[in-house]
Amino acid sequence: MRVWMALACVGLLAACANDTGIDNTPAEVAAAAYVAPGPKSITLMTMINNRTGSGGHTALVVNGSQQVIFDPAGSFRDPRVIERGDVLYGMTPKWIQGYKSSHARSTYHVVSQELQVSNAQAEQILQLVMSNGQVAGAFCANATSDILTQVQGFESISKTFYPAKLSEQFASLPGVKTTKYYEDDEGDVIDAVQASLLAQ
């Protein structure tokens, strides 16, 4: 009974939808690959309710041999974005900014927690998100925390359904750099039309 009550609460709290979109082909995925300069890293992004402080969605930027966003059960859509199995490919800095802009609004802000990782860690996480497949609605934090628990160096992370709790756990890792992004518009996650302008 407790499990079902917890899942019901997650469904109410989480803004991640069961919007699976359309998978692009492997060839389109390969063609979209973007390799970011600099050290390898991962960035946990959490959408936080400005009024209650609760988490609405979890996503993970993985900067490995290519840079992607793992957007489990996410709703970010743009015809130029290549997606397969809840992974967004070709994620340049402008696309990442566009992603944050599409989620930040008067009711939510985006907390980004960046952590430098080894090449091996980055590649393992990249392979895990690419092979994970589509995630059911309200399972965004659960899927992300499950992936992190499989990687050496993230033993302190425990599985959770709650984006804010995952963010709190991630904050305790040594070397995490946290930034917060706010906007004051009335849009929603589908306002990626404006966000897409940033990516041009």
Coordinates of C-alpha atoms in Angstrom, one line a residue:
M1 CA 0.0 0.0 0.0
R2 CA 2.9 2.4 0.9
V3 CA 4.4 1.8 -2.6
W4 CA 1.2 2.7 -4.4
M5 CA 0.7 5.8 -2.2
A6 CA 4.3 6.9 -2.9
L7 CA 3.8 6.4 -6.7
A8 CA 0.6 8.4 -6.5
C9 CA 2.4 11.3 -4.8
V10 CA 5.2 11.1 -7.4
G11 CA 2.6 11.4 -10.1
L12 CA 1.2 14.5 -8.5
L13 CA 4.5 16.1 -7.8
A14 CA 6.4 15.3 -11.0
A15 CA 6.0 17.3 -14.1
C16 CA 7.7 14.8 -16.3
A17 CA 5.1 13.4 -18.8
N18 CA 4.7 10.2 -20.5
D19 CA 5.4 11.8 -23.9
T20 CA 7.7 9.4 -25.7
G21 CA 7.9 11.3 -29.0
I22 CA 9.2 9.6 -32.1
D23 CA 12.6 7.8 -32.3
N24 CA 15.0 9.0 -34.9
T25 CA 17.0 6.4 -36.8
P26 CA 20.5 5.2 -35.7
A27 CA 21.9 6.9 -38.8
E28 CA 20.3 10.3 -37.8
V29 CA 21.6 9.8 -34.3
A30 CA 25.2 9.2 -35.6
A31 CA 25.0 12.2 -37.9
A32 CA 23.9 14.5 -35.0
A33 CA 26.7 13.7 -32.7
Y34 CA 28.4 16.8 -31.1
V35 CA 31.7 16.5 -29.2
A36 CA 32.1 19.2 -26.6
P37 CA 35.6 20.7 -25.8
G38 CA 37.1 20.5 -22.4
P39 CA 37.1 17.9 -19.6
K40 CA 34.4 15.2 -19.4
S41 CA 31.5 16.0 -17.1
I42 CA 27.9 15.3 -16.2
T43 CA 25.3 17.9 -15.2
L44 CA 22.2 17.0 -13.3
M45 CA 19.4 19.4 -14.1
T46 CA 16.4 19.7 -11.8
M47 CA 13.3 21.8 -12.4
I48 CA 12.3 23.2 -9.0
N49 CA 9.0 24.7 -8.1
N50 CA 9.5 28.4 -7.1
R51 CA 6.7 28.3 -4.6
T52 CA 7.0 24.9 -2.9
G53 CA 10.7 23.9 -3.5
S54 CA 9.6 20.5 -4.8
G55 CA 11.1 19.0 -7.9
G56 CA 9.2 18.7 -11.1
H57 CA 11.6 17.0 -13.5
T58 CA 15.1 15.5 -13.7
A59 CA 17.4 15.4 -16.7
L60 CA 21.1 14.6 -17.1
V61 CA 23.6 16.2 -19.5
V62 CA 26.4 13.7 -20.3
N63 CA 29.6 15.1 -21.8
G64 CA 31.5 12.0 -22.9
S65 CA 32.6 11.0 -26.4
Q66 CA 29.6 13.1 -27.4
Q67 CA 27.3 15.4 -25.5
V68 CA 23.7 14.4 -25.0
I69 CA 20.8 15.2 -22.7
F70 CA 19.1 12.2 -21.0
D71 CA 15.6 13.6 -20.8
P72 CA 13.6 10.7 -19.2
A73 CA 9.9 11.1 -19.9
G74 CA 10.6 14.6 -21.0
S75 CA 8.6 16.8 -23.3
F76 CA 11.3 19.0 -25.0
R77 CA 10.5 19.0 -28.7
D78 CA 11.9 20.7 -31.7
P79 CA 12.0 19.3 -35.3
R80 CA 15.8 19.9 -35.4
V81 CA 16.5 17.9 -32.3
I82 CA 17.4 14.2 -32.8
E83 CA 16.0 12.0 -30.1
R84 CA 16.1 8.2 -29.5
G85 CA 15.1 6.4 -26.4
D86 CA 14.7 9.7 -24.3
V87 CA 18.2 10.8 -25.3
L88 CA 18.6 14.2 -27.1
Y89 CA 21.6 14.2 -29.4
G90 CA 23.6 17.1 -30.9
M91 CA 23.4 19.0 -27.6
T92 CA 25.6 22.1 -28.2
P93 CA 25.8 24.8 -25.5
K94 CA 23.1 26.7 -27.3
W95 CA 20.8 23.7 -27.3
I96 CA 21.4 23.1 -23.6
Q97 CA 20.6 26.8 -22.9
G98 CA 17.5 26.3 -25.1
Y99 CA 16.5 23.3 -23.0
K100 CA 16.8 25.2 -19.7
S101 CA 14.9 28.2 -21.2
S102 CA 12.0 25.9 -22.2
H103 CA 11.7 24.7 -18.6
A104 CA 12.3 27.9 -16.6
R105 CA 9.3 30.1 -16.1
S106 CA 7.5 32.1 -13.4
T107 CA 6.7 28.9 -11.6
Y108 CA 9.9 26.9 -12.0
H109 CA 13.6 27.5 -12.1
V110 CA 16.4 25.1 -13.3
V111 CA 19.2 24.0 -11.0
S112 CA 22.3 22.7 -12.8
Q113 CA 24.8 20.7 -10.9
E114 CA 28.0 20.1 -12.9
L115 CA 30.6 17.5 -11.9
Q116 CA 33.8 16.7 -13.8
V117 CA 34.2 12.9 -14.2
S118 CA 36.9 10.6 -15.7
N119 CA 36.7 9.6 -19.3
A120 CA 35.7 6.1 -18.2
Q121 CA 32.9 7.4 -16.0
A122 CA 31.6 9.7 -18.7
E123 CA 31.6 6.9 -21.3
Q124 CA 29.9 4.4 -19.0
I125 CA 27.1 6.9 -18.2
L126 CA 26.8 7.8 -21.9
Q127 CA 26.4 4.1 -22.8
L128 CA 23.9 3.6 -19.9
V129 CA 21.6 6.4 -21.0
M130 CA 21.8 5.4 -24.6
S131 CA 20.8 1.8 -23.8
N132 CA 18.2 2.7 -21.2
G133 CA 15.2 3.2 -23.6
Q134 CA 12.1 5.3 -23.0
V135 CA 11.1 6.0 -19.5
A136 CA 7.5 6.0 -18.1
G137 CA 5.9 9.2 -16.9
A138 CA 7.0 10.3 -13.3
F139 CA 10.0 8.0 -13.4
C140 CA 12.6 10.6 -14.5
A141 CA 14.4 10.8 -11.1
N142 CA 14.1 7.1 -10.6
A143 CA 15.7 6.3 -14.0
T144 CA 18.5 8.8 -13.6
S145 CA 19.3 7.7 -10.0
D146 CA 19.3 4.1 -11.2
I147 CA 21.9 4.9 -13.9
L148 CA 24.1 6.7 -11.5
T149 CA 24.1 3.9 -8.9
Q150 CA 25.7 1.6 -11.5
V151 CA 28.8 3.9 -11.9
Q152 CA 31.9 3.7 -9.6
G153 CA 32.3 6.9 -7.7
F154 CA 28.5 7.4 -7.2
E155 CA 28.0 4.8 -4.4
S156 CA 26.5 7.5 -2.2
I157 CA 23.6 8.0 -4.6
S158 CA 20.5 5.9 -3.8
K159 CA 17.5 5.4 -6.0
T160 CA 14.6 7.8 -5.6
F161 CA 11.5 8.9 -7.3
Y162 CA 11.9 12.5 -6.2
P163 CA 13.9 15.0 -8.3
A164 CA 14.6 17.4 -5.4
K165 CA 15.9 14.5 -3.3
L166 CA 18.2 13.3 -6.1
S167 CA 19.5 16.9 -6.4
E168 CA 20.2 17.0 -2.7
Q169 CA 22.2 13.7 -2.9
F170 CA 24.1 14.9 -5.9
A171 CA 25.0 18.1 -4.1
S172 CA 26.9 16.1 -1.5
L173 CA 29.4 14.8 -4.1
P174 CA 32.8 16.5 -4.0
G175 CA 33.5 19.0 -6.7
V176 CA 29.9 19.8 -7.8
K177 CA 29.4 23.3 -9.2
T178 CA 25.8 24.5 -8.9
T179 CA 24.1 27.3 -10.9
K180 CA 20.4 28.3 -11.0
Y181 CA 18.5 29.6 -14.0
Y182 CA 15.4 31.7 -13.8
E183 CA 12.9 33.2 -16.3
D184 CA 9.8 35.1 -15.6
D185 CA 7.6 34.2 -18.5
E186 CA 4.3 32.2 -18.4
G187 CA 5.3 29.6 -20.9
D188 CA 5.6 25.8 -20.4
V189 CA 7.9 23.1 -21.6
I190 CA 6.4 23.3 -25.1
D191 CA 7.6 27.0 -25.4
A192 CA 10.7 25.5 -27.1
V193 CA 9.8 27.6 -30.1
Q194 CA 11.4 30.5 -28.3
A195 CA 14.1 28.3 -26.9
S196 CA 14.9 27.1 -30.4
L197 CA 15.8 30.6 -31.5
L198 CA 18.6 30.5 -29.0
A199 CA 20.0 27.4 -30.7
Q200 CA 20.3 29.0 -34.1

